[in-house]
mmCIF file of C-alpha atoms and ligand atoms in Angstrom:
data_model
loop_
_atom_site.group_PDB
_atom_site.id
_atom_site.type_symbol
_atom_site.label_atom_id
_atom_site.label_comp_id
_atom_site.label_asym_id
_atom_site.label_seq_id
_atom_site.Cartn_x
_atom_site.Cartn_y
_atom_site.Cartn_z
ATOM 1 C CA MET A 1 96.271 81.961 106.578
ATOM 2 C CA VAL A 2 96.005 83.980 109.353
ATOM 3 C CA ASN A 3 97.667 82.233 112.413
ATOM 4 C CA VAL A 4 93.878 82.069 114.654
ATOM 5 C CA ASP A 5 96.225 81.568 117.768
ATOM 6 C CA VAL A 6 97.473 84.302 116.985
ATOM 7 C CA ALA A 7 93.689 85.853 117.829
ATOM 8 C CA ALA A 8 93.441 83.903 120.317
ATOM 9 C CA GLU A 9 96.201 84.507 122.577
ATOM 10 C CA LEU A 10 96.245 88.582 121.952
ATOM 11 C CA HIS A 11 92.798 88.120 123.252
ATOM 12 C CA LEU A 12 94.263 86.244 126.468
ATOM 13 C CA GLN A 13 96.313 88.573 126.896
ATOM 14 C CA THR A 14 94.259 91.194 126.401
ATOM 15 C CA PHE A 15 90.940 90.404 128.463
ATOM 16 C CA GLY A 16 92.908 88.476 131.138
ATOM 17 C CA ARG A 17 91.096 85.232 129.219
ATOM 18 C CA SER A 18 90.596 82.816 126.685
ATOM 19 C CA ALA A 19 88.345 83.694 124.245
ATOM 20 C CA SER A 20 84.904 81.090 123.850
ATOM 21 C CA VAL A 21 85.217 81.467 120.244
ATOM 22 C CA VAL A 22 87.576 81.580 117.228
ATOM 23 C CA ALA A 23 86.341 82.134 113.348
ATOM 24 C CA LEU A 24 88.739 83.082 110.743
ATOM 25 C CA ALA A 25 87.087 84.524 107.243
ATOM 26 C CA PRO A 26 88.927 84.717 104.044
ATOM 27 C CA GLY A 27 89.113 87.609 101.293
ATOM 28 C CA ARG A 28 88.723 87.159 98.195
ATOM 29 C CA VAL A 29 89.877 87.399 94.287
ATOM 30 C CA ASN A 30 87.479 87.972 92.085
ATOM 31 C CA LEU A 31 88.401 85.917 88.597
ATOM 32 C CA ILE A 32 85.942 87.320 86.704
ATOM 33 C CA GLY A 33 82.645 90.079 86.780
ATOM 34 C CA ASP A 34 83.600 92.655 88.225
ATOM 35 C CA HIS A 35 80.287 96.024 88.197
ATOM 36 C CA THR A 36 77.701 92.779 87.752
ATOM 37 C CA ASP A 37 76.793 92.442 91.421
ATOM 38 C CA TYR A 38 74.910 94.813 92.184
ATOM 39 C CA ASN A 39 73.123 94.227 88.279
ATOM 40 C CA ASP A 40 71.329 91.451 89.051
ATOM 41 C CA GLY A 41 74.239 89.456 87.511
ATOM 42 C CA PHE A 42 77.132 86.902 87.519
ATOM 43 C CA VAL A 43 80.169 87.133 89.316
ATOM 44 C CA LEU A 44 83.132 84.827 89.094
ATOM 45 C CA PRO A 45 84.831 85.008 92.982
ATOM 46 C CA MET A 46 86.921 82.903 94.971
ATOM 47 C CA ALA A 47 88.398 83.303 98.461
ATOM 48 C CA ILE A 48 91.929 83.163 98.862
ATOM 49 C CA PRO A 49 94.147 82.297 102.018
ATOM 50 C CA PHE A 50 95.136 85.931 103.481
ATOM 51 C CA GLY A 51 92.041 85.641 106.186
ATOM 52 C CA THR A 52 90.792 87.828 108.998
ATOM 53 C CA SER A 53 90.904 85.769 112.890
ATOM 54 C CA VAL A 54 87.811 87.312 115.491
ATOM 55 C CA ALA A 55 88.740 86.062 118.965
ATOM 56 C CA VAL A 56 85.431 87.101 121.249
ATOM 57 C CA SER A 57 84.267 86.200 124.201
ATOM 58 C CA PRO A 58 80.992 87.325 126.046
ATOM 59 C CA ARG A 59 80.883 89.914 128.854
ATOM 60 C CA ALA A 60 77.895 90.248 131.994
ATOM 61 C CA ASP A 61 77.058 93.744 130.690
ATOM 62 C CA ARG A 62 75.837 95.361 127.151
ATOM 63 C CA ARG A 63 79.293 96.484 126.390
ATOM 64 C CA VAL A 64 81.525 96.044 123.657
ATOM 65 C CA CYS A 65 85.432 95.564 123.288
ATOM 66 C CA GLY A 66 86.988 95.601 120.324
ATOM 67 C CA HIS A 67 90.989 95.285 119.758
ATOM 68 C CA SER A 68 92.011 95.228 116.523
ATOM 69 C CA GLU A 69 95.896 94.427 115.693
ATOM 70 C CA ARG A 70 96.578 96.627 113.650
ATOM 71 C CA PHE A 71 94.146 99.933 114.161
ATOM 72 C CA GLY A 72 93.267 99.584 118.245
ATOM 73 C CA THR A 73 90.784 99.735 120.786
ATOM 74 C CA THR A 74 87.157 100.361 120.246
ATOM 75 C CA GLU A 75 84.073 100.150 122.653
ATOM 76 C CA PHE A 76 81.050 101.303 122.225
ATOM 77 C CA SER A 77 77.612 99.666 124.124
ATOM 78 C CA ILE A 78 74.783 97.772 122.375
ATOM 79 C CA GLY A 79 71.884 99.816 121.611
ATOM 80 C CA ASP A 80 73.849 102.545 120.638
ATOM 81 C CA PRO A 81 73.642 103.913 117.097
ATOM 82 C CA PRO A 82 76.360 102.027 115.829
ATOM 83 C CA THR A 83 77.340 104.960 113.493
ATOM 84 C CA ALA A 84 78.148 107.071 116.462
ATOM 85 C CA THR A 85 81.379 104.825 116.476
ATOM 86 C CA GLY A 86 84.464 105.633 114.365
ATOM 87 C CA GLY A 87 86.638 104.077 112.962
ATOM 88 C CA TRP A 88 87.268 100.296 112.056
ATOM 89 C CA GLY A 89 84.866 100.031 115.540
ATOM 90 C CA ARG A 90 82.439 100.646 112.838
ATOM 91 C CA TYR A 91 82.232 97.058 111.183
ATOM 92 C CA LEU A 92 82.264 96.143 114.501
ATOM 93 C CA HIS A 93 79.108 97.525 115.740
ATOM 94 C CA GLY A 94 77.149 97.755 112.694
ATOM 95 C CA MET A 95 77.611 93.656 113.033
ATOM 96 C CA ALA A 96 76.227 92.883 116.214
ATOM 97 C CA TRP A 97 73.999 95.570 115.735
ATOM 98 C CA ALA A 98 72.456 94.596 112.022
ATOM 99 C CA LEU A 99 72.570 90.595 114.141
ATOM 100 C CA THR A 100 70.770 91.949 116.874
ATOM 101 C CA ASP A 101 68.022 93.176 114.732
ATOM 102 C CA HIS A 102 68.073 90.245 112.912
ATOM 103 C CA GLY A 103 67.125 88.891 115.958
ATOM 104 C CA VAL A 104 69.785 87.301 116.661
ATOM 105 C CA ASP A 105 70.788 88.674 120.488
ATOM 106 C CA VAL A 106 74.451 88.872 120.653
ATOM 107 C CA GLY A 107 74.723 91.615 124.061
ATOM 108 C CA GLY A 108 78.362 92.515 125.602
ATOM 109 C CA PHE A 109 81.412 90.632 124.520
ATOM 110 C CA ASP A 110 85.049 91.560 124.070
ATOM 111 C CA CYS A 111 86.706 90.318 121.347
ATOM 112 C CA VAL A 112 90.288 90.881 118.392
ATOM 113 C CA VAL A 113 91.066 90.807 115.738
ATOM 114 C CA VAL A 114 93.955 89.662 113.601
ATOM 115 C CA SER A 115 94.392 90.171 109.939
ATOM 116 C CA ASP A 116 97.089 89.207 107.027
ATOM 117 C CA ILE A 117 95.053 90.347 104.340
ATOM 118 C CA PRO A 118 97.508 92.513 102.066
ATOM 119 C CA GLY A 119 96.481 95.464 100.164
ATOM 120 C CA SER A 120 93.665 96.964 99.545
ATOM 121 C CA SER A 121 91.068 95.238 97.009
ATOM 122 C CA LEU A 122 90.840 91.890 97.603
ATOM 123 C CA SER A 123 88.058 92.294 100.138
ATOM 124 C CA SER A 124 89.460 93.601 103.843
ATOM 125 C CA SER A 125 86.273 94.426 104.986
ATOM 126 C CA ALA A 126 83.175 91.198 103.846
ATOM 127 C CA ALA A 127 85.893 89.063 105.594
ATOM 128 C CA LEU A 128 85.776 91.416 108.781
ATOM 129 C CA GLU A 129 82.015 91.025 108.809
ATOM 130 C CA MET A 130 82.369 87.750 108.485
ATOM 131 C CA ALA A 131 84.270 86.480 110.753
ATOM 132 C CA ILE A 132 82.783 88.691 113.418
ATOM 133 C CA GLY A 133 79.336 87.732 112.026
ATOM 134 C CA THR A 134 80.339 84.181 112.163
ATOM 135 C CA ALA A 135 81.833 84.090 115.695
ATOM 136 C CA LEU A 136 79.147 86.046 117.091
ATOM 137 C CA VAL A 137 76.537 83.573 115.752
ATOM 138 C CA SER A 138 78.842 80.876 117.288
ATOM 139 C CA LEU A 139 78.685 82.671 120.766
ATOM 140 C CA VAL A 140 75.110 83.047 121.311
ATOM 141 C CA GLY A 141 74.265 79.457 120.239
ATOM 142 C CA ASP A 142 72.603 80.377 118.006
ATOM 143 C CA ALA A 143 73.393 78.848 113.083
ATOM 144 C CA LEU A 144 72.710 82.038 109.774
ATOM 145 C CA ASP A 145 72.857 80.417 106.591
ATOM 146 C CA ALA A 146 76.488 81.649 104.570
ATOM 147 C CA ALA A 147 73.057 84.024 102.466
ATOM 148 C CA THR A 148 71.729 85.347 105.385
ATOM 149 C CA LEU A 149 75.197 86.712 107.081
ATOM 150 C CA ALA A 150 76.169 87.992 103.388
ATOM 151 C CA ARG A 151 73.229 90.328 103.615
ATOM 152 C CA ILE A 152 73.750 92.160 107.298
ATOM 153 C CA GLY A 153 77.310 92.276 106.315
ATOM 154 C CA GLN A 154 76.303 94.109 103.345
ATOM 155 C CA ARG A 155 74.017 96.365 105.720
ATOM 156 C CA VAL A 156 76.831 97.177 107.088
ATOM 157 C CA GLU A 157 78.277 98.128 104.337
ATOM 158 C CA HIS A 158 74.725 100.302 103.563
ATOM 159 C CA GLU A 159 73.431 101.557 106.786
ATOM 160 C CA VAL A 160 76.100 102.541 108.058
ATOM 161 C CA ILE A 161 79.718 102.189 106.220
ATOM 162 C CA GLY A 162 77.977 104.187 103.759
ATOM 163 C CA VAL A 163 78.959 102.302 99.981
ATOM 164 C CA PRO A 164 76.131 100.808 97.475
ATOM 165 C CA VAL A 165 77.761 98.018 97.133
ATOM 166 C CA GLY A 166 76.701 94.859 95.868
ATOM 167 C CA ILE A 167 76.330 90.994 97.892
ATOM 168 C CA MET A 168 80.094 88.975 96.428
ATOM 169 C CA ASP A 169 82.079 89.985 99.034
ATOM 170 C CA GLN A 170 80.274 88.940 101.827
ATOM 171 C CA LEU A 171 79.190 85.395 99.823
ATOM 172 C CA ILE A 172 82.563 84.590 98.778
ATOM 173 C CA SER A 173 83.656 85.197 102.001
ATOM 174 C CA ALA A 174 81.106 83.142 103.865
ATOM 175 C CA ALA A 175 80.367 80.848 101.148
ATOM 176 C CA GLY A 176 84.003 79.805 99.037
ATOM 177 C CA GLU A 177 85.392 76.339 98.708
ATOM 178 C CA ALA A 178 88.307 74.793 98.697
ATOM 179 C CA GLY A 179 90.014 74.099 95.323
ATOM 180 C CA ALA A 180 86.875 75.471 93.665
ATOM 181 C CA ALA A 181 85.809 79.343 92.131
ATOM 182 C CA SER A 182 82.185 79.680 92.702
ATOM 183 C CA LEU A 183 79.359 81.239 89.885
ATOM 184 C CA ILE A 184 77.344 83.075 91.763
ATOM 185 C CA ASP A 185 74.283 83.783 90.232
ATOM 186 C CA CYS A 186 73.295 87.530 92.507
ATOM 187 C CA ARG A 187 69.915 87.637 91.744
ATOM 188 C CA SER A 188 69.364 84.332 93.779
ATOM 189 C CA LEU A 189 72.340 84.197 95.310
ATOM 190 C CA GLU A 190 73.028 80.303 94.457
ATOM 191 C CA LEU A 191 76.572 79.394 93.896
ATOM 192 C CA GLN A 192 77.540 77.085 91.934
ATOM 193 C CA PRO A 193 81.347 75.965 92.607
ATOM 194 C CA ILE A 194 83.676 75.550 89.698
ATOM 195 C CA PRO A 195 86.856 73.756 90.038
ATOM 196 C CA LEU A 196 90.091 75.445 89.804
ATOM 197 C CA PRO A 197 91.647 73.679 86.220
ATOM 198 C CA GLU A 198 94.830 72.506 88.501
ATOM 199 C CA SER A 199 97.172 73.268 85.646
ATOM 200 C CA VAL A 200 96.510 77.344 86.564
ATOM 201 C CA ARG A 201 97.252 79.463 89.619
ATOM 202 C CA VAL A 202 95.797 83.234 90.783
ATOM 203 C CA VAL A 203 98.388 84.635 91.015
ATOM 204 C CA VAL A 204 97.804 88.066 92.898
ATOM 205 C CA LEU A 205 99.376 91.803 91.906
ATOM 206 C CA ASP A 206 98.898 94.322 94.715
ATOM 207 C CA THR A 207 100.051 97.085 93.426
ATOM 208 C CA GLY A 208 100.745 98.727 96.378
ATOM 209 C CA THR A 209 98.494 100.888 95.872
ATOM 210 C CA ARG A 210 95.217 102.605 97.932
ATOM 211 C CA ARG A 211 92.150 104.045 97.224
ATOM 212 C CA GLY A 212 89.310 103.563 99.539
ATOM 213 C CA LEU A 213 85.888 102.591 98.060
ATOM 214 C CA VAL A 214 84.147 105.340 99.805
ATOM 215 C CA ASP A 215 84.704 106.876 97.549
ATOM 216 C CA SER A 216 81.995 108.433 94.968
ATOM 217 C CA GLU A 217 82.810 107.332 91.533
ATOM 218 C CA TYR A 218 81.532 103.374 92.503
ATOM 219 C CA ALA A 219 77.496 104.893 93.628
ATOM 220 C CA LYS A 220 78.667 107.264 90.376
ATOM 221 C CA ARG A 221 78.008 103.896 88.184
ATOM 222 C CA ARG A 222 76.052 102.092 90.242
ATOM 223 C CA SER A 223 73.271 104.828 89.643
ATOM 224 C CA ALA A 224 74.311 104.764 85.896
ATOM 225 C CA CYS A 225 73.131 101.172 85.136
ATOM 226 C CA GLU A 226 70.165 102.390 87.400
ATOM 227 C CA ARG A 227 69.481 105.044 84.734
ATOM 228 C CA VAL A 228 69.839 102.568 82.041
ATOM 229 C CA ALA A 229 67.608 100.326 83.983
ATOM 230 C CA ALA A 230 65.126 102.362 84.681
ATOM 231 C CA ALA A 231 65.172 103.328 80.795
ATOM 232 C CA LEU A 232 64.621 100.121 79.288
ATOM 233 C CA ASN A 233 62.147 99.196 81.363
ATOM 234 C CA VAL A 234 63.669 95.515 83.703
ATOM 235 C CA ALA A 235 64.189 95.329 86.919
ATOM 236 C CA ALA A 236 67.947 95.396 86.627
ATOM 237 C CA LEU A 237 70.396 95.696 84.112
ATOM 238 C CA ARG A 238 70.567 91.229 84.159
ATOM 239 C CA ASP A 239 67.959 91.199 82.195
ATOM 240 C CA ALA A 240 68.250 93.344 79.326
ATOM 241 C CA SER A 241 70.727 92.462 76.112
ATOM 242 C CA LEU A 242 72.709 94.372 74.003
ATOM 243 C CA ASP A 243 70.213 94.859 71.349
ATOM 244 C CA ASP A 244 67.543 95.999 73.508
ATOM 245 C CA LEU A 245 70.871 98.700 75.182
ATOM 246 C CA GLY A 246 71.017 99.482 71.337
ATOM 247 C CA ARG A 247 67.449 100.477 71.226
ATOM 248 C CA VAL A 248 67.356 102.582 73.708
ATOM 249 C CA ASP A 249 67.966 107.179 73.209
ATOM 250 C CA ILE A 250 70.174 107.276 76.846
ATOM 251 C CA ASP A 251 72.898 109.142 77.774
ATOM 252 C CA PRO A 252 76.372 108.279 75.404
ATOM 253 C CA VAL A 253 78.461 107.731 78.361
ATOM 254 C CA ASP A 254 75.654 105.453 80.415
ATOM 255 C CA ARG A 255 75.287 103.672 77.413
ATOM 256 C CA ARG A 256 79.470 102.916 77.763
ATOM 257 C CA ARG A 257 78.901 101.221 81.138
ATOM 258 C CA ALA A 258 74.835 99.481 80.854
ATOM 259 C CA HIS A 259 77.750 97.369 78.205
ATOM 260 C CA HIS A 260 80.296 96.694 79.865
ATOM 261 C CA VAL A 261 77.520 95.076 82.727
ATOM 262 C CA ILE A 262 75.972 93.410 79.833
ATOM 263 C CA SER A 263 79.121 92.327 77.970
ATOM 264 C CA GLU A 264 80.945 91.363 81.733
ATOM 265 C CA ASN A 265 77.558 89.555 82.323
ATOM 266 C CA GLU A 266 77.663 87.204 79.153
ATOM 267 C CA ARG A 267 81.738 86.818 79.702
ATOM 268 C CA THR A 268 81.418 85.486 83.468
ATOM 269 C CA ARG A 269 78.917 82.577 82.408
ATOM 270 C CA ALA A 270 81.598 81.654 79.040
ATOM 271 C CA ALA A 271 84.119 81.575 81.501
ATOM 272 C CA ALA A 272 82.520 79.619 83.950
ATOM 273 C CA HIS A 273 81.687 77.135 81.075
ATOM 274 C CA ALA A 274 86.112 77.755 80.231
ATOM 275 C CA ALA A 275 87.168 76.766 83.699
ATOM 276 C CA ALA A 276 85.086 73.546 83.906
ATOM 277 C CA GLU A 277 85.487 71.860 81.080
ATOM 278 C CA GLY A 278 89.320 73.111 81.398
ATOM 279 C CA ASP A 279 89.821 75.588 78.968
ATOM 280 C CA ILE A 280 92.064 77.618 79.791
ATOM 281 C CA GLU A 281 92.854 79.871 77.285
ATOM 282 C CA ARG A 282 89.755 81.110 76.880
ATOM 283 C CA LEU A 283 89.068 81.326 80.301
ATOM 284 C CA GLY A 284 92.378 83.829 80.658
ATOM 285 C CA SER A 285 91.223 85.205 77.179
ATOM 286 C CA LEU A 286 88.293 86.105 78.822
ATOM 287 C CA MET A 287 89.820 88.144 82.249
ATOM 288 C CA ASP A 288 91.879 89.881 79.146
ATOM 289 C CA ALA A 289 88.613 90.705 77.371
ATOM 290 C CA SER A 290 86.727 91.172 80.996
ATOM 291 C CA HIS A 291 89.870 94.722 82.379
ATOM 292 C CA GLU A 292 89.600 96.245 78.506
ATOM 293 C CA SER A 293 85.464 96.013 78.627
ATOM 294 C CA LEU A 294 86.643 97.636 82.831
ATOM 295 C CA THR A 295 88.896 99.992 81.517
ATOM 296 C CA ASP A 296 86.975 101.766 78.095
ATOM 297 C CA ASP A 297 84.013 101.747 78.985
ATOM 298 C CA TYR A 298 83.278 101.701 82.917
ATOM 299 C CA ALA A 299 86.713 103.415 83.306
ATOM 300 C CA VAL A 300 87.315 102.043 86.783
ATOM 301 C CA ALA A 301 90.896 100.021 86.237
ATOM 302 C CA GLY A 302 93.232 102.472 87.680
ATOM 303 C CA PRO A 303 96.028 103.352 86.799
ATOM 304 C CA ALA A 304 98.835 101.253 88.943
ATOM 305 C CA PRO A 305 96.024 97.980 88.435
ATOM 306 C CA ASP A 306 96.625 98.811 84.759
ATOM 307 C CA ALA A 307 99.842 99.030 84.383
ATOM 308 C CA ALA A 308 100.413 95.902 86.568
ATOM 309 C CA VAL A 309 97.566 94.115 84.083
ATOM 310 C CA ARG A 310 99.450 95.063 80.798
ATOM 311 C CA LEU A 311 103.499 94.086 82.638
ATOM 312 C CA ALA A 312 101.675 91.536 83.498
ATOM 313 C CA ARG A 313 100.394 89.994 79.860
ATOM 314 C CA THR A 314 104.092 90.535 78.495
ATOM 315 C CA ILE A 315 105.554 87.765 80.797
ATOM 316 C CA ASP A 316 105.841 84.136 79.496
ATOM 317 C CA GLY A 317 103.069 81.388 81.333
ATOM 318 C CA CYS A 318 100.023 84.331 81.315
ATOM 319 C CA LEU A 319 97.452 83.316 80.107
ATOM 320 C CA GLY A 320 95.112 86.409 80.933
ATOM 321 C CA ALA A 321 94.907 89.174 83.355
ATOM 322 C CA ARG A 322 93.088 91.914 85.172
ATOM 323 C CA MET A 323 91.778 94.653 87.933
ATOM 324 C CA THR A 324 89.023 92.356 90.412
ATOM 325 C CA GLY A 325 86.806 93.758 92.913
ATOM 326 C CA ALA A 326 86.350 97.986 92.539
ATOM 327 C CA GLY A 327 88.944 98.674 90.421
ATOM 328 C CA PHE A 328 90.589 102.042 90.916
ATOM 329 C CA ALA A 329 93.991 101.263 93.535
ATOM 330 C CA GLY A 330 95.221 98.161 94.658
ATOM 331 C CA ALA A 331 95.556 94.640 93.355
ATOM 332 C CA ALA A 332 94.915 92.737 90.170
ATOM 333 C CA ILE A 333 95.702 89.550 89.269
ATOM 334 C CA ALA A 334 97.349 87.213 86.620
ATOM 335 C CA LEU A 335 96.579 83.623 85.424
ATOM 336 C CA VAL A 336 99.716 81.680 85.253
ATOM 337 C CA THR A 337 100.971 77.705 83.680
ATOM 338 C CA VAL A 338 101.529 76.088 86.859
ATOM 339 C CA ASP A 339 104.970 75.145 85.323
ATOM 340 C CA GLN A 340 105.596 79.521 84.868
ATOM 341 C CA VAL A 341 104.513 80.999 87.639
ATOM 342 C CA GLY A 342 107.762 81.049 89.548
ATOM 343 C CA ASP A 343 109.456 82.264 87.047
ATOM 344 C CA PHE A 344 106.462 84.577 86.080
ATOM 345 C CA VAL A 345 106.313 86.252 90.408
ATOM 346 C CA ALA A 346 110.235 86.417 90.326
ATOM 347 C CA GLU A 347 109.589 88.526 86.814
ATOM 348 C CA MET A 348 107.488 90.715 88.211
ATOM 349 C CA ALA A 349 109.045 91.580 91.036
ATOM 350 C CA GLU A 350 112.222 92.875 88.720
ATOM 351 C CA ARG A 351 110.628 95.071 86.647
ATOM 352 C CA PHE A 352 107.376 96.482 88.567
ATOM 353 C CA VAL A 353 106.805 100.350 89.097
ATOM 354 C CA ALA A 354 103.846 101.946 89.587
ATOM 355 C CA PRO A 355 102.508 104.517 87.014
ATOM 356 C CA PRO A 356 103.511 108.172 88.777
ATOM 357 C CA GLU A 357 100.221 109.455 88.236
ATOM 358 C CA GLN A 358 99.352 107.212 90.984
ATOM 359 C CA PRO A 359 102.425 106.180 93.239
ATOM 360 C CA SER A 360 103.187 102.550 95.159
ATOM 361 C CA THR A 361 102.577 103.823 98.615
ATOM 362 C CA ASP A 362 103.807 99.858 100.087
ATOM 363 C CA GLU A 363 105.795 97.863 98.260
ATOM 364 C CA PRO A 364 104.495 95.834 95.911
ATOM 365 C CA ALA A 365 103.467 92.008 96.201
ATOM 366 C CA PHE A 366 103.101 89.215 94.678
ATOM 367 C CA HIS A 367 101.051 86.230 95.742
ATOM 368 C CA VAL A 368 100.311 83.160 94.310
ATOM 369 C CA VAL A 369 96.859 82.337 95.461
ATOM 370 C CA TRP A 370 94.925 79.081 95.294
ATOM 371 C CA PRO A 371 90.545 78.507 96.414
ATOM 372 C CA VAL A 372 90.316 78.118 100.391
ATOM 373 C CA ASP A 373 86.979 77.623 101.909
ATOM 374 C CA GLY A 374 84.399 80.490 103.389
ATOM 375 C CA ALA A 375 84.514 81.076 106.935
ATOM 376 C CA ARG A 376 84.410 79.184 109.411
ATOM 377 C CA VAL A 377 84.457 78.610 113.556
ATOM 378 C CA VAL A 378 88.556 77.562 114.390
ATOM 379 C CA GLN A 379 89.326 76.335 116.743
ATOM 380 C CA PRO A 380 92.853 76.497 118.214
ATOM 381 C CA THR A 381 95.933 75.162 118.689
ATOM 382 C CA ALA A 382 96.738 76.596 121.810
HETATM 383 C C1 LIG B 401 83.411 95.632 95.561
HETATM 384 C C2 LIG B 401 81.541 95.724 96.233
HETATM 385 C C3 LIG B 401 80.785 94.241 95.259
HETATM 386 C C4 LIG B 401 81.260 94.366 93.813
HETATM 387 C C5 LIG B 401 83.081 95.064 93.079
HETATM 388 C C6 LIG B 401 82.818 95.654 91.676
HETATM 389 O O1 LIG B 401 83.999 94.787 95.752
HETATM 390 O O2 LIG B 401 82.099 95.405 96.741
HETATM 391 O O3 LIG B 401 80.442 94.164 95.632
HETATM 392 O O4 LIG B 401 80.553 95.137 93.180
HETATM 393 O O5 LIG B 401 82.948 96.479 93.639
HETATM 394 O O6 LIG B 401 82.678 93.727 91.015
#
């Protein structure tokens, strides 16, 4: 996990004084339930031991100066429109703006950001939002529950970044529990911890490929789902069954998109049940089925994550493998028996090569992960 002392130390170096608050928020993988959250459906993500740390201190004026170890410096005034800020500063400005609008008077502040979340698909944006939010709320002596903070992060994505994301990434980064995945009902925002069986590990298969979420493909999928929900006369696809889908006259591509979502909701609840029962074979096969549905019906897997999944399934100890998150590029995941995970990772590292149609821009990497707690204020040791 990212070293919070690095954020505290960088704050001291950059601004010449100690940080008042240091906060940490993790990235995530989603075990199953992708492209269901914006359909009011079910997801089963877990927070991972890679994260983003934010160190902040107050300023007397209403200026903000943010410094990111990776992306450099950004400056703005509280009250400026957040869309006027560019680069990573949009997340910082967006969170300051949305918190202020929510009634948390964050005022001016200095801040540094340090992250060790590798690659893409592991929710580095949500972790950044939740770390900033956790730090700022604490800085002004306020408190917000995880669901409210997640909604504020989602609002930033919608209104400042311009991506119509669901709530999964922000909510699991804010509210994850060590040792457990969380079955989230994305309508009620209730989380049910599902302890991960000790006999398995999750392996992040980072293909070293990138593709921004801003890509209109994500928004297109969401619109297709909304069209089908309207045709079925339901609030969201969460309220529809495969039988309902069979009775309505809609565009064939839209039908396949909806087929994925409705079947994925069923698989996700079944997977949570299987995990809770310790039925790791069933959990793995549901993950496999989810990947096929995301490939065939939803068309989002992406060539490199798909190649990683196919290779993973040929290696001993792999119980199931799938893309994770939005898809298109970046990381996939595998569920692997704990006693074979070392050999599994070694073999993936030796054999994985991204396909020519989507080559790696960074070195592929394979990480064994176990669920960690969500966002929190931390005490630097330095
Ligand atoms: C991205 C979004 C989430 C979710 C996933 C797909 O990660 O941020 O809200 O829709 O894609 O499951």
